[in-house]
Coordinates of C-alpha atoms in Angstrom, one line a residue:
Chain A
M1 CA 49.2 22.1 -36.8
N2 CA 45.9 21.3 -37.9
A3 CA 46.0 17.6 -36.6
L4 CA 42.4 16.8 -36.5
A5 CA 41.6 18.5 -39.7
S6 CA 43.7 16.0 -41.3
A7 CA 41.6 13.2 -39.4
P8 CA 40.0 11.0 -42.0
A9 CA 36.5 11.2 -41.5
R10 CA 35.0 7.6 -40.5
T11 CA 31.6 8.1 -42.5
G12 CA 31.9 7.0 -46.2
S13 CA 35.0 5.4 -46.7
R14 CA 34.7 1.2 -47.4
R15 CA 38.5 1.1 -47.9
P16 CA 39.3 -2.3 -45.5
R17 CA 42.0 -1.0 -43.6
A18 CA 45.6 -3.3 -44.0
A19 CA 45.8 -5.7 -40.9
L20 CA 49.2 -3.8 -40.0
S21 CA 48.7 -0.8 -40.1
P22 CA 50.7 1.6 -38.0
R23 CA 47.0 2.6 -36.6
R24 CA 46.2 -1.1 -35.2
V25 CA 50.3 -1.9 -34.4
I26 CA 51.7 1.3 -31.9
P27 CA 48.0 0.5 -29.9
V28 CA 48.8 -3.2 -28.6
V29 CA 52.3 -2.5 -29.1
L30 CA 52.2 0.2 -26.4
G31 CA 49.5 -1.9 -24.2
A32 CA 52.4 -4.4 -24.4
A33 CA 55.0 -2.2 -23.1
L34 CA 53.9 -0.7 -20.7
L35 CA 52.5 -4.4 -19.3
I36 CA 55.6 -5.5 -19.2
W37 CA 57.0 -1.6 -17.8
V38 CA 54.0 -3.1 -14.6
L39 CA 54.5 -6.8 -14.4
L40 CA 58.5 -7.4 -14.7
P41 CA 60.1 -6.2 -11.7
L42 CA 57.6 -9.0 -10.3
V43 CA 58.8 -11.4 -11.7
P44 CA 62.3 -12.4 -10.6
V45 CA 60.3 -12.1 -6.9
A46 CA 57.8 -14.8 -7.7
L47 CA 60.8 -17.3 -9.2
W48 CA 62.6 -16.4 -6.8
S49 CA 60.2 -17.5 -3.8
V50 CA 60.1 -21.1 -5.0
A51 CA 62.9 -21.9 -6.4
G52 CA 65.7 -24.1 -5.1
E53 CA 68.6 -24.2 -7.5
W54 CA 68.9 -21.6 -9.8
R55 CA 72.4 -20.7 -11.1
A56 CA 72.7 -18.2 -14.3
P57 CA 72.6 -18.6 -16.8
A58 CA 69.5 -20.3 -16.4
V59 CA 66.4 -18.6 -17.9
L60 CA 64.2 -20.5 -15.2
P61 CA 65.0 -22.2 -11.7
E62 CA 66.7 -26.0 -12.2
S63 CA 64.6 -26.9 -9.3
W64 CA 61.6 -25.9 -7.3
S65 CA 61.0 -25.8 -3.1
V66 CA 58.8 -24.2 -1.1
Q67 CA 62.3 -23.8 1.3
A68 CA 62.4 -20.0 0.9
L69 CA 58.4 -19.9 2.3
T70 CA 58.4 -22.4 4.7
S71 CA 61.0 -20.6 6.3
L72 CA 58.6 -17.7 6.8
A73 CA 57.2 -19.8 9.1
T74 CA 60.2 -19.6 11.9
P75 CA 60.3 -17.8 15.3
E76 CA 62.0 -15.3 13.7
V77 CA 59.9 -14.1 10.9
L78 CA 56.5 -14.5 12.7
Q79 CA 58.0 -12.3 15.5
A80 CA 58.8 -9.4 13.2
G81 CA 55.7 -9.5 11.0
L82 CA 53.2 -9.2 14.8
R83 CA 55.9 -6.2 15.2
S84 CA 55.4 -5.0 11.4
A85 CA 51.2 -5.4 12.2
A86 CA 51.3 -3.9 15.8
L87 CA 53.2 -0.9 14.7
G88 CA 51.1 -0.8 10.8
L89 CA 47.5 -1.1 13.1
G90 CA 49.1 1.5 15.6
V91 CA 49.8 4.8 13.2
A92 CA 46.4 3.0 11.4
I93 CA 44.7 4.1 14.9
T94 CA 46.5 7.1 15.8
G95 CA 47.0 8.3 12.8
T96 CA 43.2 7.6 11.7
A97 CA 42.1 8.9 14.9
L98 CA 44.3 12.2 14.9
G99 CA 43.3 13.0 11.1
A100 CA 39.8 12.4 11.6
L101 CA 39.7 15.3 14.6
A102 CA 41.8 17.5 12.9
A103 CA 39.7 17.8 10.1
F104 CA 36.4 18.5 11.7
G105 CA 38.8 21.4 13.7
L106 CA 39.3 22.7 10.6
R107 CA 36.3 23.0 9.5
Q108 CA 34.5 24.7 11.7
L109 CA 37.5 27.2 11.6
P110 CA 37.8 31.0 10.2
R111 CA 39.3 30.5 6.9
T112 CA 42.7 32.2 7.9
P113 CA 43.5 29.7 10.3
A114 CA 41.6 26.7 9.6
R115 CA 44.7 27.7 6.1
I116 CA 47.7 28.4 9.0
L117 CA 47.3 24.7 11.6
G118 CA 46.6 23.0 7.5
F119 CA 49.7 23.8 6.3
I120 CA 50.8 22.5 9.3
L121 CA 49.5 19.4 9.3
L122 CA 51.5 18.7 5.3
T123 CA 54.6 20.0 6.8
P124 CA 55.5 16.3 7.1
L125 CA 55.9 15.6 4.3
A126 CA 58.3 18.7 2.6
I127 CA 60.8 17.2 4.7
P128 CA 62.6 14.5 4.1
P129 CA 62.1 11.2 6.6
F130 CA 65.5 10.7 7.5
A131 CA 66.1 14.3 9.1
L132 CA 62.9 14.0 11.0
V133 CA 64.1 10.7 12.7
M134 CA 67.3 11.2 13.9
G135 CA 66.2 15.4 15.0
A136 CA 63.2 13.5 17.0
N137 CA 65.5 10.4 17.8
V138 CA 67.2 13.3 20.7
L139 CA 64.0 13.9 22.4
L140 CA 63.0 11.0 22.3
L141 CA 65.6 9.4 24.1
T142 CA 65.7 12.3 26.8
A143 CA 62.3 12.1 27.1
R144 CA 62.9 7.9 27.3
V145 CA 60.2 6.8 25.4
P146 CA 60.1 2.6 24.8
T147 CA 61.0 2.2 21.3
F148 CA 57.7 0.7 20.1
A149 CA 56.3 3.9 21.4
A150 CA 59.1 6.0 19.8
V151 CA 58.7 4.7 16.3
L152 CA 54.9 4.9 16.5
I153 CA 55.0 8.8 17.1
V154 CA 57.1 9.9 14.5
L155 CA 55.2 7.7 11.7
T156 CA 52.3 8.7 13.0
V157 CA 53.6 12.3 12.0
T158 CA 54.4 10.8 9.0
A159 CA 51.1 9.2 8.0
L160 CA 48.8 12.5 9.6
P161 CA 49.2 14.5 6.3
Y162 CA 47.5 11.8 4.2
T163 CA 44.9 11.3 6.8
T164 CA 43.3 14.8 7.7
Y165 CA 43.8 15.0 4.3
M166 CA 41.3 11.6 2.7
F167 CA 38.7 13.6 5.6
H168 CA 38.9 16.6 4.3
V169 CA 38.0 16.3 0.5
A170 CA 35.5 13.6 3.1
L171 CA 33.7 16.5 4.6
A172 CA 34.0 18.6 1.3
S173 CA 30.8 16.6 -0.1
Y174 CA 29.2 15.3 3.8
D175 CA 25.6 16.0 4.5
W176 CA 25.5 17.5 8.2
R177 CA 20.8 17.5 7.9
F178 CA 21.8 13.6 7.7
E179 CA 22.9 13.7 11.4
E180 CA 20.3 16.8 12.0
V181 CA 17.4 14.4 11.3
A182 CA 18.8 12.1 13.2
R183 CA 19.4 14.5 16.5
T184 CA 15.3 15.6 15.6
L185 CA 14.5 12.0 15.9
G186 CA 15.7 11.5 19.5
A187 CA 18.8 10.0 18.3
S188 CA 21.8 10.3 21.3
P189 CA 24.6 12.5 20.3
T190 CA 26.7 8.8 20.0
R191 CA 23.9 6.5 19.0
V192 CA 24.3 10.0 16.0
L193 CA 28.2 9.6 15.7
L194 CA 28.0 5.6 15.7
S195 CA 25.6 5.4 13.2
V196 CA 25.4 8.2 11.0
R197 CA 28.9 10.0 11.3
M198 CA 31.0 6.6 10.5
A199 CA 28.9 5.1 9.1
L200 CA 28.5 8.1 6.5
L201 CA 32.4 8.0 6.5
A202 CA 33.0 4.3 6.5
P203 CA 35.1 5.4 2.9
A204 CA 36.7 7.6 4.1
I205 CA 38.0 5.7 7.3
A206 CA 38.7 2.5 5.7
R207 CA 41.2 5.1 2.7
A208 CA 43.2 7.3 6.0
G209 CA 43.6 3.5 8.0
F210 CA 44.8 2.1 4.9
L211 CA 47.7 4.0 4.2
A212 CA 48.2 4.9 7.9
F213 CA 49.0 1.0 7.3
L214 CA 50.8 1.2 5.2
V215 CA 52.9 3.9 6.8
G216 CA 53.7 1.7 10.1
W217 CA 53.5 -1.5 8.1
S218 CA 56.3 -0.6 5.2
D219 CA 58.6 1.8 7.9
Y220 CA 62.6 0.9 7.9
I221 CA 64.2 4.1 8.2
T222 CA 62.6 5.5 11.8
T223 CA 63.4 1.3 13.0
V224 CA 67.0 1.9 11.9
L225 CA 67.9 4.6 13.2
I226 CA 65.8 4.9 16.3
G227 CA 65.2 1.3 17.0
G228 CA 68.6 1.6 15.9
G229 CA 68.3 -2.9 15.4
Q230 CA 66.4 -3.3 18.8
L231 CA 63.1 -3.7 16.8
R232 CA 63.4 -6.0 14.1
T233 CA 59.6 -5.8 12.0
L234 CA 59.7 -7.6 8.8
P235 CA 61.4 -4.8 6.5
M236 CA 64.6 -4.9 9.5
L237 CA 64.5 -8.8 8.2
L238 CA 64.1 -7.8 4.8
G239 CA 66.8 -5.1 4.8
S240 CA 69.4 -7.9 6.2
A241 CA 68.7 -10.4 3.4
A242 CA 68.9 -8.2 -0.3
S243 CA 71.6 -6.7 1.0
T244 CA 73.9 -9.7 1.6
T245 CA 74.8 -12.0 -1.7
G246 CA 73.0 -15.3 -2.2
G247 CA 69.7 -14.1 -0.1
E248 CA 67.5 -14.3 -2.8
Q249 CA 65.7 -16.8 -2.0
L250 CA 64.8 -15.5 1.2
T251 CA 64.4 -12.1 -0.3
A252 CA 61.5 -13.2 -2.8
A253 CA 60.5 -14.9 0.6
L254 CA 60.0 -12.0 2.4
S255 CA 58.7 -9.7 -0.5
L256 CA 56.1 -11.8 -1.5
A257 CA 55.5 -12.0 3.0
M258 CA 55.5 -8.0 2.7
I259 CA 52.8 -7.3 -0.3
A260 CA 50.4 -10.1 0.3
P261 CA 49.0 -8.3 3.2
P262 CA 48.2 -5.1 1.9
V263 CA 47.4 -6.5 -1.1
I264 CA 44.4 -8.7 0.6
L265 CA 43.5 -5.4 2.5
L266 CA 42.9 -3.4 -0.9
I267 CA 40.6 -5.6 -2.5
L268 CA 38.9 -6.6 1.0
L269 CA 38.3 -2.5 0.9
A270 CA 37.5 -2.9 -3.0
R271 CA 35.3 -5.5 -2.5
S272 CA 33.1 -4.1 0.8
G273 CA 33.5 -0.4 -1.0
R274 CA 31.3 -2.2 -3.9
H275 CA 28.9 -4.4 -2.0
R276 CA 27.8 -1.0 0.0
R277 CA 27.8 0.4 -3.0
S278 CA 25.2 -2.5 -4.7
P279 CA 21.4 -2.5 -4.4
Q280 CA 20.1 -3.9 -1.6
Chain B
M1 CA 35.7 28.1 17.3
S2 CA 37.5 27.2 21.1
R3 CA 35.8 24.1 20.3
A4 CA 37.2 23.4 16.8
A5 CA 40.7 24.3 17.7
L6 CA 40.6 21.6 20.3
L7 CA 39.8 18.7 18.2
A8 CA 42.6 20.0 15.9
A9 CA 45.5 19.9 18.6
P10 CA 46.6 17.1 18.8
A11 CA 47.5 16.8 15.8
V12 CA 49.0 19.8 14.8
L13 CA 50.1 20.3 18.6
L14 CA 52.5 16.4 18.4
V15 CA 53.5 17.2 14.4
V16 CA 55.3 21.6 15.8
L17 CA 55.8 19.5 19.2
V18 CA 58.4 16.7 17.1
L19 CA 58.5 18.9 13.2
G20 CA 60.3 21.5 15.9
A21 CA 62.3 19.6 18.4
A22 CA 63.5 17.4 15.1
L23 CA 65.1 20.6 13.2
L24 CA 65.8 22.6 16.3
T25 CA 67.7 19.5 18.2
A26 CA 69.5 19.0 14.3
L27 CA 70.7 22.0 14.2
L28 CA 71.9 22.5 17.3
Q29 CA 73.4 19.3 17.1
S30 CA 75.2 21.0 13.3
L31 CA 76.7 23.7 15.3
G32 CA 77.6 21.4 18.1
L33 CA 75.8 23.2 20.8
L34 CA 74.5 20.0 21.6
P35 CA 76.8 16.9 22.0
L36 CA 76.1 13.6 22.5
F37 CA 79.4 12.9 25.5
G38 CA 81.4 17.2 27.1
D39 CA 80.7 20.4 26.9
P40 CA 78.7 22.0 23.9
E41 CA 80.9 24.6 22.2
F42 CA 79.6 26.6 19.4
S43 CA 81.8 25.1 15.3
T44 CA 81.0 25.0 12.0
A45 CA 83.3 22.5 11.3
A46 CA 80.3 19.9 10.3
W47 CA 78.8 22.9 7.5
T48 CA 82.9 23.6 6.5
D49 CA 82.9 20.3 4.6
G50 CA 80.9 22.6 1.4
G51 CA 82.2 20.1 -1.7
A52 CA 80.8 17.3 0.2
L53 CA 77.1 18.4 1.1
A54 CA 77.5 20.0 -2.3
E55 CA 78.7 16.2 -4.0
S56 CA 76.1 14.9 -2.4
A57 CA 73.3 16.6 -2.9
G58 CA 74.3 16.9 -6.2
V59 CA 73.6 12.9 -6.2
S60 CA 70.5 13.1 -4.9
L61 CA 68.7 16.5 -7.1
Y62 CA 70.2 13.9 -10.6
I63 CA 68.4 10.5 -8.7
A64 CA 65.0 13.3 -8.3
A65 CA 64.7 14.7 -11.0
T66 CA 65.8 11.7 -13.4
S67 CA 63.8 9.4 -11.7
T68 CA 60.3 12.3 -11.7
L69 CA 60.8 12.5 -15.4
L70 CA 60.5 9.0 -15.6
A71 CA 57.7 8.6 -13.1
V72 CA 55.5 12.3 -14.7
V73 CA 55.8 10.6 -18.2
L74 CA 55.5 6.6 -18.2
G75 CA 52.9 7.8 -15.5
F76 CA 51.4 9.8 -18.2
L77 CA 51.4 6.9 -21.2
I78 CA 49.8 4.4 -18.4
A79 CA 46.9 7.2 -18.0
A80 CA 46.4 7.9 -21.7
Y81 CA 46.9 4.2 -22.5
A82 CA 43.6 3.4 -19.4
L83 CA 41.7 6.3 -21.2
T84 CA 41.6 4.8 -24.4
A85 CA 42.5 1.3 -24.3
G86 CA 39.4 0.4 -23.4
R87 CA 39.5 -2.9 -21.2
G88 CA 43.0 -3.1 -22.1
G89 CA 43.9 0.4 -20.3
R90 CA 41.8 -0.5 -18.1
L91 CA 43.6 -4.0 -17.2
V92 CA 47.1 -1.9 -17.6
A93 CA 46.0 0.8 -15.3
A94 CA 44.3 -1.5 -12.1
L95 CA 47.6 -4.0 -12.8
S96 CA 49.5 -0.8 -12.0
A97 CA 47.5 0.7 -9.4
A98 CA 48.2 -3.1 -7.6
T99 CA 52.1 -2.2 -7.3
I100 CA 51.1 1.2 -5.5
P101 CA 50.6 -0.7 -2.4
I102 CA 54.3 -2.8 -3.1
P103 CA 56.7 -0.5 -0.6
H104 CA 60.2 0.6 -2.4
L105 CA 61.8 -1.0 -0.3
V106 CA 60.2 -4.8 -1.1
A107 CA 60.6 -2.5 -4.7
S108 CA 63.6 -2.8 -4.4
G109 CA 64.3 -5.3 -3.6
A110 CA 63.1 -7.0 -6.8
I111 CA 65.0 -4.5 -9.1
G112 CA 67.8 -5.5 -7.9
L113 CA 67.1 -9.8 -8.6
L114 CA 65.9 -8.1 -12.0
L115 CA 69.1 -6.2 -13.1
T116 CA 72.2 -7.8 -11.2
D117 CA 74.5 -8.4 -13.5
A118 CA 73.9 -12.5 -13.6
G119 CA 69.6 -11.4 -12.5
F120 CA 66.7 -12.5 -14.5
L121 CA 66.7 -9.4 -16.9
A122 CA 70.0 -10.3 -18.4
R123 CA 69.4 -14.2 -17.9
L124 CA 66.4 -13.1 -20.7
F125 CA 68.7 -11.8 -23.1
G126 CA 71.0 -14.9 -22.7
M127 CA 73.5 -13.2 -21.1
P128 CA 75.8 -11.1 -23.3
E129 CA 79.2 -10.0 -23.0
G130 CA 78.0 -6.3 -23.2
F131 CA 75.3 -5.9 -20.9
P132 CA 75.2 -3.0 -19.0
Q133 CA 76.6 -2.9 -15.5
L134 CA 73.4 -1.9 -14.0
V135 CA 73.6 -1.6 -10.3
G136 CA 75.7 -0.2 -7.8
T137 CA 76.7 2.2 -11.6
D138 CA 78.1 6.1 -11.5
W139 CA 74.8 6.3 -12.9
W140 CA 72.5 4.8 -10.5
T141 CA 70.2 3.0 -13.4
A142 CA 69.4 0.6 -11.1
A143 CA 68.1 3.3 -8.1
I144 CA 65.8 5.1 -10.6
L145 CA 64.3 2.9 -12.4
E146 CA 63.1 1.3 -9.4
F147 CA 61.8 5.3 -8.0
A148 CA 60.4 5.4 -11.8
W149 CA 58.4 2.0 -11.8
K150 CA 57.2 2.6 -7.8
E151 CA 56.3 6.1 -8.7
S152 CA 55.0 5.7 -12.8
A153 CA 51.6 4.3 -10.7
F154 CA 51.8 6.5 -8.4
V155 CA 51.3 9.0 -11.5
A156 CA 48.7 7.4 -13.6
L157 CA 46.5 7.5 -10.4
V158 CA 47.0 10.9 -10.0
V159 CA 46.3 11.6 -13.4
L160 CA 43.1 9.5 -13.7
G161 CA 41.4 10.2 -10.3
G162 CA 41.6 14.4 -11.7
I163 CA 40.6 13.6 -14.9
S164 CA 38.3 10.4 -16.0
R165 CA 36.0 12.0 -15.8
S166 CA 36.5 15.3 -18.0
A167 CA 38.7 13.1 -20.1
A168 CA 36.8 10.7 -21.5
A169 CA 32.9 12.4 -22.0
L170 CA 35.7 14.7 -24.6
S171 CA 38.2 11.9 -25.5
E172 CA 34.7 9.8 -26.8
T173 CA 33.3 13.4 -28.2
A174 CA 36.8 13.8 -30.5
A175 CA 36.9 9.7 -31.9
T176 CA 33.5 9.8 -32.9
L177 CA 34.8 13.8 -34.7
G178 CA 37.6 11.3 -36.7
A179 CA 40.1 12.3 -33.9
S180 CA 43.2 9.0 -33.5
A181 CA 44.4 7.3 -30.0
R182 CA 47.8 9.3 -30.4
Q183 CA 45.4 12.9 -31.2
R184 CA 43.4 12.1 -28.6
I185 CA 46.4 11.6 -26.1
L186 CA 48.3 14.8 -27.5
H187 CA 44.9 17.7 -28.5
V188 CA 42.1 15.8 -25.4
I189 CA 44.0 13.9 -22.2
L190 CA 47.6 15.6 -22.1
P191 CA 46.0 19.6 -22.2
L192 CA 43.5 17.8 -19.0
A193 CA 46.1 16.8 -16.9
R194 CA 49.7 19.6 -17.2
L195 CA 47.7 20.7 -13.6
P196 CA 47.3 16.8 -11.9
L197 CA 51.0 16.1 -13.9
S198 CA 52.4 18.8 -12.2
V199 CA 51.0 18.0 -8.9
A200 CA 52.0 14.6 -9.1
G201 CA 55.6 15.6 -10.3
L202 CA 56.0 17.7 -7.1
V203 CA 55.0 15.0 -4.8
V204 CA 57.4 12.6 -6.7
F205 CA 60.2 15.2 -6.7
V206 CA 60.2 15.6 -2.6
Y207 CA 59.7 11.9 -1.9
T208 CA 63.0 10.8 -4.2
F209 CA 65.1 13.4 -3.4
G210 CA 64.7 11.9 0.3
S211 CA 64.7 9.0 0.7
Y212 CA 67.3 6.0 1.5
E213 CA 66.3 2.5 0.9
A214 CA 66.7 2.4 -3.4
P215 CA 69.8 4.6 -3.1
W216 CA 71.2 2.4 -0.6
L217 CA 70.6 -0.9 -1.8
L218 CA 71.3 -0.8 -5.0
G219 CA 73.6 2.4 -5.4
P220 CA 77.4 3.0 -6.0
V221 CA 79.2 3.1 -2.6
A222 CA 80.3 6.6 -3.5
P223 CA 79.5 9.1 -4.4
E224 CA 76.2 9.3 -2.0
P225 CA 72.5 10.3 -2.3
L226 CA 72.0 13.3 1.3
S227 CA 70.4 11.0 2.7
V228 CA 72.9 8.0 2.7
R229 CA 75.4 9.9 3.3
A230 CA 73.3 11.2 6.8
V231 CA 72.3 7.8 8.1
R232 CA 76.7 5.8 7.8
L233 CA 77.5 9.7 10.2
F234 CA 74.2 9.1 11.4
G235 CA 75.5 5.3 12.5
S236 CA 79.1 6.0 12.7
V237 CA 80.9 5.0 16.2
D238 CA 82.9 8.3 15.7
L239 CA 81.0 10.8 17.4
A240 CA 82.2 13.9 15.9
A241 CA 80.2 12.4 13.0
R242 CA 77.3 13.1 14.3
P243 CA 77.0 17.0 13.4
E244 CA 77.7 15.9 9.8
A245 CA 75.3 14.0 9.8
M246 CA 72.6 16.9 11.0
A247 CA 74.5 19.0 8.7
T248 CA 74.1 17.0 5.9
A249 CA 69.8 16.6 7.2
L250 CA 69.0 19.9 7.1
T251 CA 71.4 20.2 3.8
S252 CA 68.5 18.1 2.5
V253 CA 65.6 19.6 4.4
G254 CA 66.4 23.0 3.2
I255 CA 66.3 21.9 -0.1
A256 CA 63.7 19.9 0.1
V257 CA 61.5 23.1 1.4
A258 CA 63.4 25.5 -1.6
V259 CA 62.1 23.2 -4.1
I260 CA 58.2 23.2 -3.5
G261 CA 58.1 26.8 -2.8
L262 CA 59.3 27.2 -6.7
A263 CA 56.8 24.4 -8.3
V264 CA 54.3 25.8 -5.4
L265 CA 55.0 29.2 -7.2
G266 CA 54.9 27.6 -10.7
L267 CA 51.9 26.4 -9.8
A268 CA 49.7 28.7 -8.9
L269 CA 51.1 31.0 -12.2
L270 CA 50.4 27.6 -13.9
A271 CA 46.7 27.3 -12.2
R272 CA 46.3 31.2 -13.0
G273 CA 47.2 31.5 -16.5
S274 CA 44.7 28.7 -17.5
R275 CA 42.4 29.8 -15.7
R276 CA 42.9 33.1 -17.7
R277 CA 42.7 31.4 -20.9
S278 CA 39.8 29.6 -20.2
R279 CA 38.3 33.8 -19.3
R280 CA 39.1 34.2 -22.5
R281 CA 37.8 31.9 -24.5
S282 CA 34.4 31.4 -22.3
G283 CA 34.7 35.8 -23.4
R284 CA 34.7 35.1 -26.9
H285 CA 31.2 34.1 -27.5
S286 CA 31.4 30.7 -30.3
Q287 CA 28.1 29.5 -31.1
H288 CA 29.3 25.9 -31.4
P289 CA 32.5 25.4 -28.6
S290 CA 33.9 22.9 -29.0
P291 CA 36.3 20.8 -26.2
L292 CA 38.6 20.3 -29.2
R293 CA 39.3 23.6 -30.6
S294 CA 40.3 24.0 -27.6
S295 CA 42.0 21.9 -26.6
R296 CA 44.2 22.5 -29.3
R297 CA 44.4 26.5 -28.6
S298 CA 46.3 25.7 -24.8
G299 CA 49.0 24.4 -26.4
A300 CA 48.6 20.2 -26.8
G301 CA 52.5 19.3 -25.9
S302 CA 54.0 22.0 -24.5

């Protein structure tokens, strides 16, 4: 059916459109439905985090309380937060550095070896995380790798496909002439690396680092299987709160604690990106 | 050449070592050749309970397929709305993208608070008698909705990243020619989005197939998907359960790799087909090549 041919031409039509024509109503309804789809799951989290008493069938909390939020300041939660942050930063540093090196290496290799190695670096995406961790756990135990380092190693492997891909994309449009100009002007290799390459690749470093941070910050299954409950991170606390009845307030507060840092990081990244692009 | 290989070596060696060791260890343990205690003894006992493995694989495939279908449809709707509805569309796309950093564990907790028997959604509807049970049911509704919610944002992001520039220009052209929003979505955006939708769909399928948190928190006790079964057996005090855990893990690896292989083959054929179609189209010398005409011919909605 020629749908476009039957579309009314915009010119010459003087008839006023009905205020409630389907053409006007459907986009509004679709927009509202999509907005509800995106935001609705976050509403109970926000409400439970500041709820005191909230028994069914009340739609809103009967009383309000900051007790759940203040419970985030307990030593146990703070320590878990620090462990998660350390894991996130650790994966961000190792994953980004190794991913950048790999992307540079692949770019300079002939086509066939570059393809093979690139394929190998993508394989962790194909392996379900729990399967990878179970098998790797035996190796790491045999090698007596400490728990935190073992989790860090496995999560770095998980993050490598993302970080390598980010740098691969960035290098596809990278202009090497900037480095040549800097060298002809007498800059040392270190100076070129720090002032030219790192500066030009800053957006890719930020994106890759953010993704790798997320892998470490939000990991649950690797920490559970390798740490065996010893390494108590924020997701571990959240997992136990969410799987017990009556833990709604704590679940909601811990959820907010887990969402806030990545979202703040994302806003900072977006702002610094805009700032870099704006004319001086 | 050697310097380039040296640069790539740390990452490649780490992946090969961890992945290789993981798969080899899993295989040896599943065959009783690497027991936690005692002497190694070859046995295929862990693999013989085919019924349980097949049931778990079926549950995993069902959850992944349903979640992927929902995520792709909703993700496409978000992307299409973002491209055709001006400021409102951009707002929906931005809010959707902001949910991407939310971890699946958090999303599972949030969906739990929303959908449990006395959850927020039931309260919004005034706790009616016939309100369906959504958490812990045989249909895995809550777990599927968690995946669909999280992954639809990812699908929308991939589609918008892949086609927003070309789609915006063509969609505008279509609008000036009098195409309605529905026609622009079906005849301009959908044909352009086919490849990014397929790629995003594959990524979502593989991820949801191997994911643990949502099925564990929001699913019924039985039957178990592969991930939940493997983790339960892995943590079991019964040492004989370890080979079964590894067999379950390897089953999930095998299915994931097979799905990826088939999908990559399908995507290659799709890309080749669209290249051939575009060559045929450019071969026909039309005086006024219209993007609308070509998008219509490329079988929108297929």
